[in-house]
PDB file of C-alpha atoms in Angstrom:
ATOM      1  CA  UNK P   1      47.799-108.702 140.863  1.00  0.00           C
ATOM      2  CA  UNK P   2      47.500-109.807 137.457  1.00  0.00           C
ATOM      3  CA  UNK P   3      44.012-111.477 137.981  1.00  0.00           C
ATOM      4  CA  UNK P   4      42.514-108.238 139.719  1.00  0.00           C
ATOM      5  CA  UNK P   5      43.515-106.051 136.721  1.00  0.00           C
ATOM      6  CA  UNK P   6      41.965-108.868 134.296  1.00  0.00           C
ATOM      7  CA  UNK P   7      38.464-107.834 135.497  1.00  0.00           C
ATOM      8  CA  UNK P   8      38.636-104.516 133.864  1.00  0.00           C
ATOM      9  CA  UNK P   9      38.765-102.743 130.538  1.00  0.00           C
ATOM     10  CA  UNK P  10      42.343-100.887 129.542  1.00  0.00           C
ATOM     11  CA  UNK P  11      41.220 -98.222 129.807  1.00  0.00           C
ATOM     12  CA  UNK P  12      40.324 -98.472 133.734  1.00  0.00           C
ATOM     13  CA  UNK P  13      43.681-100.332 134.277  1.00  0.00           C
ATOM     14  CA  UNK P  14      45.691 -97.881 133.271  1.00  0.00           C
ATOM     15  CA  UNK P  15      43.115 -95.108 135.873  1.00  0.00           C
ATOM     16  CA  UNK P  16      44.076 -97.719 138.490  1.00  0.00           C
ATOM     17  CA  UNK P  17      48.076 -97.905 137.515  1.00  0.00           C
ATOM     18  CA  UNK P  18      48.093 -94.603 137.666  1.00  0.00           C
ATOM     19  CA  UNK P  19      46.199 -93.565 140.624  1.00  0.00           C
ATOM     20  CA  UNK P  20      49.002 -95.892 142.396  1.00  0.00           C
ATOM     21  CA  UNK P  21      52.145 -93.551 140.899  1.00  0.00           C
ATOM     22  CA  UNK P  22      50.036 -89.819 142.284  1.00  0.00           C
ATOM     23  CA  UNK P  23      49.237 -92.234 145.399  1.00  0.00           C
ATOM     24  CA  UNK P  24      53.489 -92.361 145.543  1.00  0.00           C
ATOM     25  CA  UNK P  25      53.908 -89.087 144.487  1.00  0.00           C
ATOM     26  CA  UNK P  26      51.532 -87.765 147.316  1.00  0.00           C
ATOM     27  CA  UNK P  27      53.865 -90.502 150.086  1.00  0.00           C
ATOM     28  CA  UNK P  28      57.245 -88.899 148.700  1.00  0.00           C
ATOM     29  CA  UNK P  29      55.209 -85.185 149.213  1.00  0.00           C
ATOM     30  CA  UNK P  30      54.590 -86.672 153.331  1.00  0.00           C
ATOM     31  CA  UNK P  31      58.275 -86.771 153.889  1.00  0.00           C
ATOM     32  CA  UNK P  32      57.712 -83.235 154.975  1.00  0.00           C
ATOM     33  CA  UNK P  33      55.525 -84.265 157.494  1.00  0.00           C
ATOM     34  CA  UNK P  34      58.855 -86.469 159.222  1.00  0.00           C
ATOM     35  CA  UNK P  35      61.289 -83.194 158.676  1.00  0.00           C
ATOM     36  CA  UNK P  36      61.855 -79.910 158.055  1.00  0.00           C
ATOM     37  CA  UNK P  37      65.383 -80.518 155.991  1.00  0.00           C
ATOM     38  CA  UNK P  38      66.768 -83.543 153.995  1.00  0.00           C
ATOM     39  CA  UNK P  39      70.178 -84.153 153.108  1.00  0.00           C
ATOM     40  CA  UNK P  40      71.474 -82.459 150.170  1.00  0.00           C
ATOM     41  CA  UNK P  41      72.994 -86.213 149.407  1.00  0.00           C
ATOM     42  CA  UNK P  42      70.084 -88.320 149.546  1.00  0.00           C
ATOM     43  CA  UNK P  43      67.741 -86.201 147.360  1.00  0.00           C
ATOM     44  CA  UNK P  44      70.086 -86.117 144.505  1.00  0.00           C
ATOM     45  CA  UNK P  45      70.870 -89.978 144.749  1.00  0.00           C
ATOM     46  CA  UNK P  46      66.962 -90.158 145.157  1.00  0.00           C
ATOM     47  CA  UNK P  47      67.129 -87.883 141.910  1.00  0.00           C
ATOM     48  CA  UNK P  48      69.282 -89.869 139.980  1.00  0.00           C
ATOM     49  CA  UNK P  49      67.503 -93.180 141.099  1.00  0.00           C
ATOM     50  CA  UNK P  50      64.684 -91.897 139.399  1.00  0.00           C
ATOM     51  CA  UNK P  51      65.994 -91.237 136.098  1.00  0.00           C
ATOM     52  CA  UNK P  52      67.590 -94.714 136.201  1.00  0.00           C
ATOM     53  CA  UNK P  53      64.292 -96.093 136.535  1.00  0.00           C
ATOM     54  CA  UNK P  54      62.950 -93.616 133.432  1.00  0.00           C
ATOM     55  CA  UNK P  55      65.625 -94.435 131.093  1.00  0.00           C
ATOM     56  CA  UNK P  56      65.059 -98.306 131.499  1.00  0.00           C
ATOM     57  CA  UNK P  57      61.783 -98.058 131.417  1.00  0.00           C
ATOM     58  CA  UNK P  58      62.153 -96.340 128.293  1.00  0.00           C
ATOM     59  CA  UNK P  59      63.269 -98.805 126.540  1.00  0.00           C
ATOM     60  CA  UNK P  60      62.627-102.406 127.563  1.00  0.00           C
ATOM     61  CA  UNK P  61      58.982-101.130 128.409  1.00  0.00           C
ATOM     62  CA  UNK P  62      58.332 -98.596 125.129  1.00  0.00           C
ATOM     63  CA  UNK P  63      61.192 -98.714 122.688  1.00  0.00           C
ATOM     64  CA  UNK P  64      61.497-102.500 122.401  1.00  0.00           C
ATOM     65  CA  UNK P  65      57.421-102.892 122.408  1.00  0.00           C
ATOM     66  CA  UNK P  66      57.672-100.537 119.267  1.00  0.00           C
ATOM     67  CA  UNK P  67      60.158-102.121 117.331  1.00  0.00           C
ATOM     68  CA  UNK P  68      58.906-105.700 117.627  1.00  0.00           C
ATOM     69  CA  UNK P  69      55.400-104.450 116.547  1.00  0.00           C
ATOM     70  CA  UNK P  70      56.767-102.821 113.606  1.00  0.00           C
ATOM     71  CA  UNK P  71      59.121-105.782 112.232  1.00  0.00           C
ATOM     72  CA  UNK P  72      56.232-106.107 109.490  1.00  0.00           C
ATOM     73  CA  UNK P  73      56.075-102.709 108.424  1.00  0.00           C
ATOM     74  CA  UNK P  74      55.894-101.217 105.090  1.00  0.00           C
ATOM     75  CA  UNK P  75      58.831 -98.850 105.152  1.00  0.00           C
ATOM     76  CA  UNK P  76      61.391 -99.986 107.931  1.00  0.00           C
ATOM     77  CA  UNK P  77      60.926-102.063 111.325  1.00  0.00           C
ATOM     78  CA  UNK P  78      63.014 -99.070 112.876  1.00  0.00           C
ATOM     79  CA  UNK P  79      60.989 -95.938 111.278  1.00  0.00           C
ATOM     80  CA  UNK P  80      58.321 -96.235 113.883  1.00  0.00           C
ATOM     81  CA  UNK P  81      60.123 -96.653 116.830  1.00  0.00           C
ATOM     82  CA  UNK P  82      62.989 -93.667 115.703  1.00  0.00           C
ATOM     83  CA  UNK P  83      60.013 -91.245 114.469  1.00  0.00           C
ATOM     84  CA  UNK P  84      57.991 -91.866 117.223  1.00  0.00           C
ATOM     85  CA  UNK P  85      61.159 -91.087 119.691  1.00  0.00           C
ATOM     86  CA  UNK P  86      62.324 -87.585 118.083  1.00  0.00           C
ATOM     87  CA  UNK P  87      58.548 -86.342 117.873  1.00  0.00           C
ATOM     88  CA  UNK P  88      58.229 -87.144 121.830  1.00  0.00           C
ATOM     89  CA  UNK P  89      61.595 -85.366 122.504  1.00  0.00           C
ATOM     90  CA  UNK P  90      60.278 -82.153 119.870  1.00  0.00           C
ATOM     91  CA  UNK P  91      56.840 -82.332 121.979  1.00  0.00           C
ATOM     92  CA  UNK P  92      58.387 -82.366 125.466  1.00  0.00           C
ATOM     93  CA  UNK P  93      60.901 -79.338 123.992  1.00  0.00           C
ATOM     94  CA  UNK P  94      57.747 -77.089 122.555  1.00  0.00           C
ATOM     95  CA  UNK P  95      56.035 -77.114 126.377  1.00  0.00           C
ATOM     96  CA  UNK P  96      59.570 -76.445 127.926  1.00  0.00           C
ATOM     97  CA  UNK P  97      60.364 -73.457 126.261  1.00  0.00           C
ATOM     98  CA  UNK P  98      56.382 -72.315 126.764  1.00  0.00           C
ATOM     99  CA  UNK P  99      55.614 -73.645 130.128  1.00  0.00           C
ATOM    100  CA  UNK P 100      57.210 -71.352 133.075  1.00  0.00           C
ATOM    101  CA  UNK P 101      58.993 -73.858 135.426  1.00  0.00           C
ATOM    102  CA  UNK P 102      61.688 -74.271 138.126  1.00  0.00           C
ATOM    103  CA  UNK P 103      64.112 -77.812 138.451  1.00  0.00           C
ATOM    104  CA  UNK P 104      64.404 -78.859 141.420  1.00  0.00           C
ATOM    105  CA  UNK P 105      67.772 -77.596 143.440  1.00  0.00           C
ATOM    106  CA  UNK P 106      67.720 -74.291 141.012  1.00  0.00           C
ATOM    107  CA  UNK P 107      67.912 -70.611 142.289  1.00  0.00           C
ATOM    108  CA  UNK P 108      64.142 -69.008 141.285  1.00  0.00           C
ATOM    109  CA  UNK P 109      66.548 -66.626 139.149  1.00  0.00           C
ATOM    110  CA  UNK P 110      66.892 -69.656 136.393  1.00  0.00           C
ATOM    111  CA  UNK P 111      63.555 -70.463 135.915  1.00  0.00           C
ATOM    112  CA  UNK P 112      62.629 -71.187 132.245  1.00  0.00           C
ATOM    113  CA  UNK P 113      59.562 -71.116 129.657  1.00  0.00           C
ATOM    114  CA  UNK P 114      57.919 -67.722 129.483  1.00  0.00           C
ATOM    115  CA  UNK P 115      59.325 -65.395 131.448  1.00  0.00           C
ATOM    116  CA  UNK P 116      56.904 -62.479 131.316  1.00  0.00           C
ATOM    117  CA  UNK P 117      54.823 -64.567 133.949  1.00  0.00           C
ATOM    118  CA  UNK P 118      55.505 -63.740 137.335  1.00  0.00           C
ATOM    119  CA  UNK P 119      55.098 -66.682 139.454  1.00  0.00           C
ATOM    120  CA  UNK P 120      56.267 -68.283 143.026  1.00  0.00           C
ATOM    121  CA  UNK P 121      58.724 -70.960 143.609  1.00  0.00           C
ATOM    122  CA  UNK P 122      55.992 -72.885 144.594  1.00  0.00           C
ATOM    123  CA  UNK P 123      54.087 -73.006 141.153  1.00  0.00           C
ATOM    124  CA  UNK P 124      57.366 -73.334 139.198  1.00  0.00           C
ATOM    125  CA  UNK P 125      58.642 -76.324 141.220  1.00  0.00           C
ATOM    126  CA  UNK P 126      55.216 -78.168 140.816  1.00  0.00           C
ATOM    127  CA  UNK P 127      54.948 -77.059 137.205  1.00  0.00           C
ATOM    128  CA  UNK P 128      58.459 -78.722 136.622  1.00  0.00           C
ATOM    129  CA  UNK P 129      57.641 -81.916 138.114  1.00  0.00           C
ATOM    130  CA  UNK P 130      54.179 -81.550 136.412  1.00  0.00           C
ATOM    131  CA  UNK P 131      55.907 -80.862 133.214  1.00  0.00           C
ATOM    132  CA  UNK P 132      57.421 -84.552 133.041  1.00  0.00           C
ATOM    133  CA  UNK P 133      54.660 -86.404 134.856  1.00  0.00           C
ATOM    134  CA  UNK P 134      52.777 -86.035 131.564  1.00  0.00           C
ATOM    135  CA  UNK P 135      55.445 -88.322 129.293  1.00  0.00           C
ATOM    136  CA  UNK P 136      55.099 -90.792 132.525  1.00  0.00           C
ATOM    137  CA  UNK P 137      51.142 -90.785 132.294  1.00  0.00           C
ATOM    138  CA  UNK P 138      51.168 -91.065 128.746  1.00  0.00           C
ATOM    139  CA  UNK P 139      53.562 -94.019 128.594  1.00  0.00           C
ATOM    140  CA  UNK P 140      51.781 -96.158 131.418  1.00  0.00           C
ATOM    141  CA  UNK P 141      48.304 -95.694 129.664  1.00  0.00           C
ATOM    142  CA  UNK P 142      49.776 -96.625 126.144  1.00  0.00           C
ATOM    143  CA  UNK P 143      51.073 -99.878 127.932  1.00  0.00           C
ATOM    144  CA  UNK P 144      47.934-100.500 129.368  1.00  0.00           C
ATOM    145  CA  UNK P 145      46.097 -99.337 126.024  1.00  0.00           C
ATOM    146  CA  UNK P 146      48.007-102.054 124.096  1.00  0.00           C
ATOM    147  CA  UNK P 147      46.743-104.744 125.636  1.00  0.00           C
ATOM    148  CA  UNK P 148      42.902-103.450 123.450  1.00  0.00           C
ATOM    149  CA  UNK P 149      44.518-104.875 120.408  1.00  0.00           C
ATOM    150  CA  UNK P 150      44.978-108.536 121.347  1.00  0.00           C
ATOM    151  CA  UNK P 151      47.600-107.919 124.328  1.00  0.00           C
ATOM    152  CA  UNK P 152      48.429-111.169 126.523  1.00  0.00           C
ATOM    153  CA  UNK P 153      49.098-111.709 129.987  1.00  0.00           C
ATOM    154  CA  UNK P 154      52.229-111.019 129.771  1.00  0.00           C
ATOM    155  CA  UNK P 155      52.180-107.750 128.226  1.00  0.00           C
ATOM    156  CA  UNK P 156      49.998-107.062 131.110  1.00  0.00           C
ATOM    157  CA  UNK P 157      52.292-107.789 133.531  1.00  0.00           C
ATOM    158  CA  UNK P 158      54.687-105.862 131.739  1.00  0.00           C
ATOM    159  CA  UNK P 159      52.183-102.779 131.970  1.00  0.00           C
ATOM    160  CA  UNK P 160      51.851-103.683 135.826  1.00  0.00           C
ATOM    161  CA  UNK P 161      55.621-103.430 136.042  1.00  0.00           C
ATOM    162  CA  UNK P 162      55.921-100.455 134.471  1.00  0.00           C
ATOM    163  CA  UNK P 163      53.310 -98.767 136.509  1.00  0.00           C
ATOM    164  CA  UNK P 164      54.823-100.104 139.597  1.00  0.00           C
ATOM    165  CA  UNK P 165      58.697 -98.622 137.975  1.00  0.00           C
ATOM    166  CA  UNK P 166      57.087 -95.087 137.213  1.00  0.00           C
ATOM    167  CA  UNK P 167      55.599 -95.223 140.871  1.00  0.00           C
ATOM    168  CA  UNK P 168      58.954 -96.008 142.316  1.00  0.00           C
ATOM    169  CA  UNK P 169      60.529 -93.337 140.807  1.00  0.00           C
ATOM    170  CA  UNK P 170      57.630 -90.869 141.376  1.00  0.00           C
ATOM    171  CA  UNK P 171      58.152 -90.782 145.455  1.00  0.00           C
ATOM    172  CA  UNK P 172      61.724 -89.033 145.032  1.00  0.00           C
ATOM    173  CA  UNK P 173      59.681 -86.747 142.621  1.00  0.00           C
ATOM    174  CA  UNK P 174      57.471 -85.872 145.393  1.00  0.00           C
ATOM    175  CA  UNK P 175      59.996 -85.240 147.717  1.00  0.00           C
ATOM    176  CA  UNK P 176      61.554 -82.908 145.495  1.00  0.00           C
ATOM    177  CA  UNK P 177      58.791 -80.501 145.641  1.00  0.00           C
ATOM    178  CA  UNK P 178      57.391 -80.784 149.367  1.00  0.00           C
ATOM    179  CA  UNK P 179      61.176 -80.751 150.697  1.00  0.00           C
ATOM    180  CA  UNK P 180      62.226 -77.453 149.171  1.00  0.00           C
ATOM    181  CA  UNK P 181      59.069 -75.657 149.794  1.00  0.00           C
ATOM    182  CA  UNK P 182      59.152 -76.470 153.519  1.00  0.00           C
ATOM    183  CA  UNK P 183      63.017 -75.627 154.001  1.00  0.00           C
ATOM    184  CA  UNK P 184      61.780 -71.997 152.549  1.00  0.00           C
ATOM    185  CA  UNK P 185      59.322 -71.706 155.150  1.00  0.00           C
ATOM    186  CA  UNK P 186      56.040 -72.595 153.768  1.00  0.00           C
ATOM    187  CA  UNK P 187      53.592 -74.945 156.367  1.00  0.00           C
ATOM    188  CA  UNK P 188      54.050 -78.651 156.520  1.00  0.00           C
ATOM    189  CA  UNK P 189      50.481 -79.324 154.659  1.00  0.00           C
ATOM    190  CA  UNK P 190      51.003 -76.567 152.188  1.00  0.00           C
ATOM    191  CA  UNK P 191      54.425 -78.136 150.984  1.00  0.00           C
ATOM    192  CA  UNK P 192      52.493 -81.396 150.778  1.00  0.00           C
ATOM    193  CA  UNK P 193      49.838 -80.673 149.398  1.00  0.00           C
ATOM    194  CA  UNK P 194      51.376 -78.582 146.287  1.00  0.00           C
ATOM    195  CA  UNK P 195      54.196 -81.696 146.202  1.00  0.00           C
ATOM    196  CA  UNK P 196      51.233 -83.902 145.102  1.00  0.00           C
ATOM    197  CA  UNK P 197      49.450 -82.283 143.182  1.00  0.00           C
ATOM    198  CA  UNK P 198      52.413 -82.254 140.294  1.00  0.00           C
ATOM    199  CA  UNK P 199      51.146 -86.513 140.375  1.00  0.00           C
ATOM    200  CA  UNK P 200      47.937 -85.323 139.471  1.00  0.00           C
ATOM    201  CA  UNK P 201      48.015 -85.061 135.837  1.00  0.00           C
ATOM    202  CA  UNK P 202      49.623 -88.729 135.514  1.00  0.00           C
ATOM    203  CA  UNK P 203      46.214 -90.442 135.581  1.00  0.00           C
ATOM    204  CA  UNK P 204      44.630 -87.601 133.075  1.00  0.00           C
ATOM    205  CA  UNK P 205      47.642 -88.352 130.615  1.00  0.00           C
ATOM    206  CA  UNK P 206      47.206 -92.304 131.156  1.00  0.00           C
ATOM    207  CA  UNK P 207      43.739 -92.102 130.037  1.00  0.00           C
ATOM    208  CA  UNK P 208      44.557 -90.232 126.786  1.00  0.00           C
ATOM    209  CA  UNK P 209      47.144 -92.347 125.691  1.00  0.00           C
ATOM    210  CA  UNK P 210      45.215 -95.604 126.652  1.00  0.00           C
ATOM    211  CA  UNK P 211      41.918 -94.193 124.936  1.00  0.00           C
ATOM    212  CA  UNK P 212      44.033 -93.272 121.831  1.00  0.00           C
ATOM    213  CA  UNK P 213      45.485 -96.605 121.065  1.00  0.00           C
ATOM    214  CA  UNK P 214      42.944 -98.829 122.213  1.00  0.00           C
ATOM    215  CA  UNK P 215      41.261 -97.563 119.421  1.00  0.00           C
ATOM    216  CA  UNK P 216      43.433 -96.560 116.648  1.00  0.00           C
ATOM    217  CA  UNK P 217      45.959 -99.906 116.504  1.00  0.00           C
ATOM    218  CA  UNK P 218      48.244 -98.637 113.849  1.00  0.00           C
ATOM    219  CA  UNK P 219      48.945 -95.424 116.294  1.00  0.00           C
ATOM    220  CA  UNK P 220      50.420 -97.965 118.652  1.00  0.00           C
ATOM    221  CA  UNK P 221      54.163 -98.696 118.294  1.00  0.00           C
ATOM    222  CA  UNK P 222      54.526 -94.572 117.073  1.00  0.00           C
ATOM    223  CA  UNK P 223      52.503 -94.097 120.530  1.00  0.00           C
ATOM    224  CA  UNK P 224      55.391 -96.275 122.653  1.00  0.00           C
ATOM    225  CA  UNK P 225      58.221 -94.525 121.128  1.00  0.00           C
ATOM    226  CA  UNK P 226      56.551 -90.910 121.644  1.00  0.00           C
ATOM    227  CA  UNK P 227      55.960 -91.517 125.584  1.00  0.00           C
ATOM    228  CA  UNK P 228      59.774 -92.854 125.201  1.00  0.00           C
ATOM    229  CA  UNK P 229      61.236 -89.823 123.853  1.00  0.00           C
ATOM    230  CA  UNK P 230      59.059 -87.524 126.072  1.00  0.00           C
ATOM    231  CA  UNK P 231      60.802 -89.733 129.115  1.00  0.00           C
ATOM    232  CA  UNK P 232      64.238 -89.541 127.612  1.00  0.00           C
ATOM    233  CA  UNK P 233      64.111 -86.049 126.895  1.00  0.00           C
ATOM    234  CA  UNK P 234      62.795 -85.081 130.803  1.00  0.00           C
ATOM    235  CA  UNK P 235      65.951 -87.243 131.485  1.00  0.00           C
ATOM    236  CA  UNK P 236      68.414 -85.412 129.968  1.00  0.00           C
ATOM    237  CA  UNK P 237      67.038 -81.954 130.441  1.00  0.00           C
ATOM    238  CA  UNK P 238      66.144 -81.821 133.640  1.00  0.00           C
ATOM    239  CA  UNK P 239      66.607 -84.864 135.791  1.00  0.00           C
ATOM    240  CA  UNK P 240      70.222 -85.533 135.207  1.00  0.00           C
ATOM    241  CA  UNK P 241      71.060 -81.982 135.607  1.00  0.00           C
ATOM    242  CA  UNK P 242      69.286 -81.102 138.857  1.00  0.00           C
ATOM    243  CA  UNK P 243      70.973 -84.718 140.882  1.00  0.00           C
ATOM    244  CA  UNK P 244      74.409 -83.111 139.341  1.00  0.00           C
ATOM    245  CA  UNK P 245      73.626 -79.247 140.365  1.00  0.00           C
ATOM    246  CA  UNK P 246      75.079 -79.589 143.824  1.00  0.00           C
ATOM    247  CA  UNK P 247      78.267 -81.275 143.115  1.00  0.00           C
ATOM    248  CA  UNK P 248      77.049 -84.734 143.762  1.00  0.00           C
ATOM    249  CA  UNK P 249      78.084 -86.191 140.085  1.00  0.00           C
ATOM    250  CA  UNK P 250      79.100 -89.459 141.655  1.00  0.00           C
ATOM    251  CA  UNK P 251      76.782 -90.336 144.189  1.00  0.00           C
ATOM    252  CA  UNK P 252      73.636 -89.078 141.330  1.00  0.00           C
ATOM    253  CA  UNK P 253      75.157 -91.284 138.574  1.00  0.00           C
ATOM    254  CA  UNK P 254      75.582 -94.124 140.782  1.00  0.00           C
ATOM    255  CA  UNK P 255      72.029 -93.946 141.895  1.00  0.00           C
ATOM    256  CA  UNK P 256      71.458 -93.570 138.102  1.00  0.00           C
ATOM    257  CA  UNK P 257      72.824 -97.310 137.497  1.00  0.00           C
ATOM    258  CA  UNK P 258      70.894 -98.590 140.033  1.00  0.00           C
ATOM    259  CA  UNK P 259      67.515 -97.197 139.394  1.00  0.00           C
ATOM    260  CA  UNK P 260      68.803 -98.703 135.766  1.00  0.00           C
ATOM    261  CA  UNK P 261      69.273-101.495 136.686  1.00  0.00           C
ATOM    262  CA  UNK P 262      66.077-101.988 139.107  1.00  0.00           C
ATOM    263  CA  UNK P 263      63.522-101.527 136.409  1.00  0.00           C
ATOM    264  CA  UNK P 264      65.643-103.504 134.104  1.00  0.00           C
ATOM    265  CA  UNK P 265      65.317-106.750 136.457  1.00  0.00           C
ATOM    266  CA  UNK P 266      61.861-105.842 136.703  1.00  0.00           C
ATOM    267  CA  UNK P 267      60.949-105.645 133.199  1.00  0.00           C
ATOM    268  CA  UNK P 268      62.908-108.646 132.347  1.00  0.00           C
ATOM    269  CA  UNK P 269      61.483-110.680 134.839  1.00  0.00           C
ATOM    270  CA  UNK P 270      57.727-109.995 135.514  1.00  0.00           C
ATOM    271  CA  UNK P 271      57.483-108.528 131.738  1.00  0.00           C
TER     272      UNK P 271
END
């Protein structure tokens, strides 16, 4: 896999990388297509799977990245990586409170961002999982972007992994769009076809983030961090909370330490 991505410019690996993670969003979305209802249990250990995967990833594949670029810098090896972190978390807070959205598993009475928009369950749901797609993009075409500014084979295996970690945990993100939608009644293409589309915006984000530091090189390792707080923020604010909502704290925090631990092997190994 390696040697097919070699062929191309960063830029068009991370378009590639990122096609794959809509391409899993999109086979999550076709669950709907197999059922009508999924257990109330296995979406919010899928859930919590997936923001095991996003907190890993968040730091073996961005935070560490940052840190070891910056061990020369002028002010502190740690500034970078801890500036770069708070401004993603303050830039994935600004579009929450603007951006009218619905997590997964909550009543359409709870939905947040601006309020004086009336919109369907539909659009919030898909704005939600649209909402922190864009961190995922972002970080996947940084990875990729990286490799522009003298990047070796193994940091592009690393960027493979992560794209391949991000795509693994979109396909529970999929399925908690479609799922919902079709339980309320809407048509089995409909519910798949709006479940996907929230992947869409993950190969738009990958090629602004990969375009950005391929050519500005000192944006780099405040670049990593951002698309790690962005992640870590989406965590904590969204993901976490909607695998707990049902009373499934266990079960979603187990799944939590496995997803962990999954991208965690992967990075370490292949990375």
């Amino acid at each position: 896999m390696v040697e097919f991505f070699e062929q191309f410019s960063p830029i068009t690996q991370a378009l590639f990388a990122t096609l794959f993670t809509w391409g899993m969003t999109a086979l999550g979305a076709a669950v709907v297509f197999a059922t009508k209802n999924l257990n109330q249990r296995l979406l919010d250990s899928m859930l919590g799977f997936a923001g095991g995967v996003m907190i890993a990833a968040s730091y073996w594949s961005l935070l560490a990245p940052s840190i070891e670029m910056s061990k020369d810098n002028a002010i502190a090896a740690w500034f970078p990586a801890a500036f770069g972190f708070l401004l993603g978390g303050v830039f994935l807070w600004g579009i929450d409170k603007i951006l009218p959205h619905l997590h997964p598993n909550t009543p359409i009475g709870k939905a947040e961002g601006r309020r004086h928009f009336e919109r369907k369950r539909s659009t919030l749901l898909v704005l939600a999982i649209t909402l922190h797609n864009i961190p995922e993009g972002l970080a996947v075409g940084i990875a990729f972007g990286a490799l522009a500014n003298g990047g070796t084979e193994a940091s592009l295996a690393g960027a493979i992994t992560l794209a391949i970690g991000i795509g693994i945990q979109n396909f529970p993100e999929g399925v908690a769009v479609s799922m919902p939608l079709r339980g309320e009644g809407m048509s089995r293409g409909k519910s798949f076809l709006y479940g996907q589309f929230s992947g869409m915006v993950e190969p738009i984000a990958a090629v602004i983030g990969a375009f950005a530091v391929a050519f500005i090189e000192p944006l780099l390792p405040y670049a990593l961090s951002f698309a790690a707080g962005a992640m870590i923020f989406v965590v904590a604010e969204e993901v976490i909370p909607s695998s707990q909502e049902k009373g499934n704290k266990d079960l979603a925090s187990m799944s939590l330490m496995i997803g962990f631990v999954l991208m965690m092997i992967l990075d370490v190994a292949f990375g």
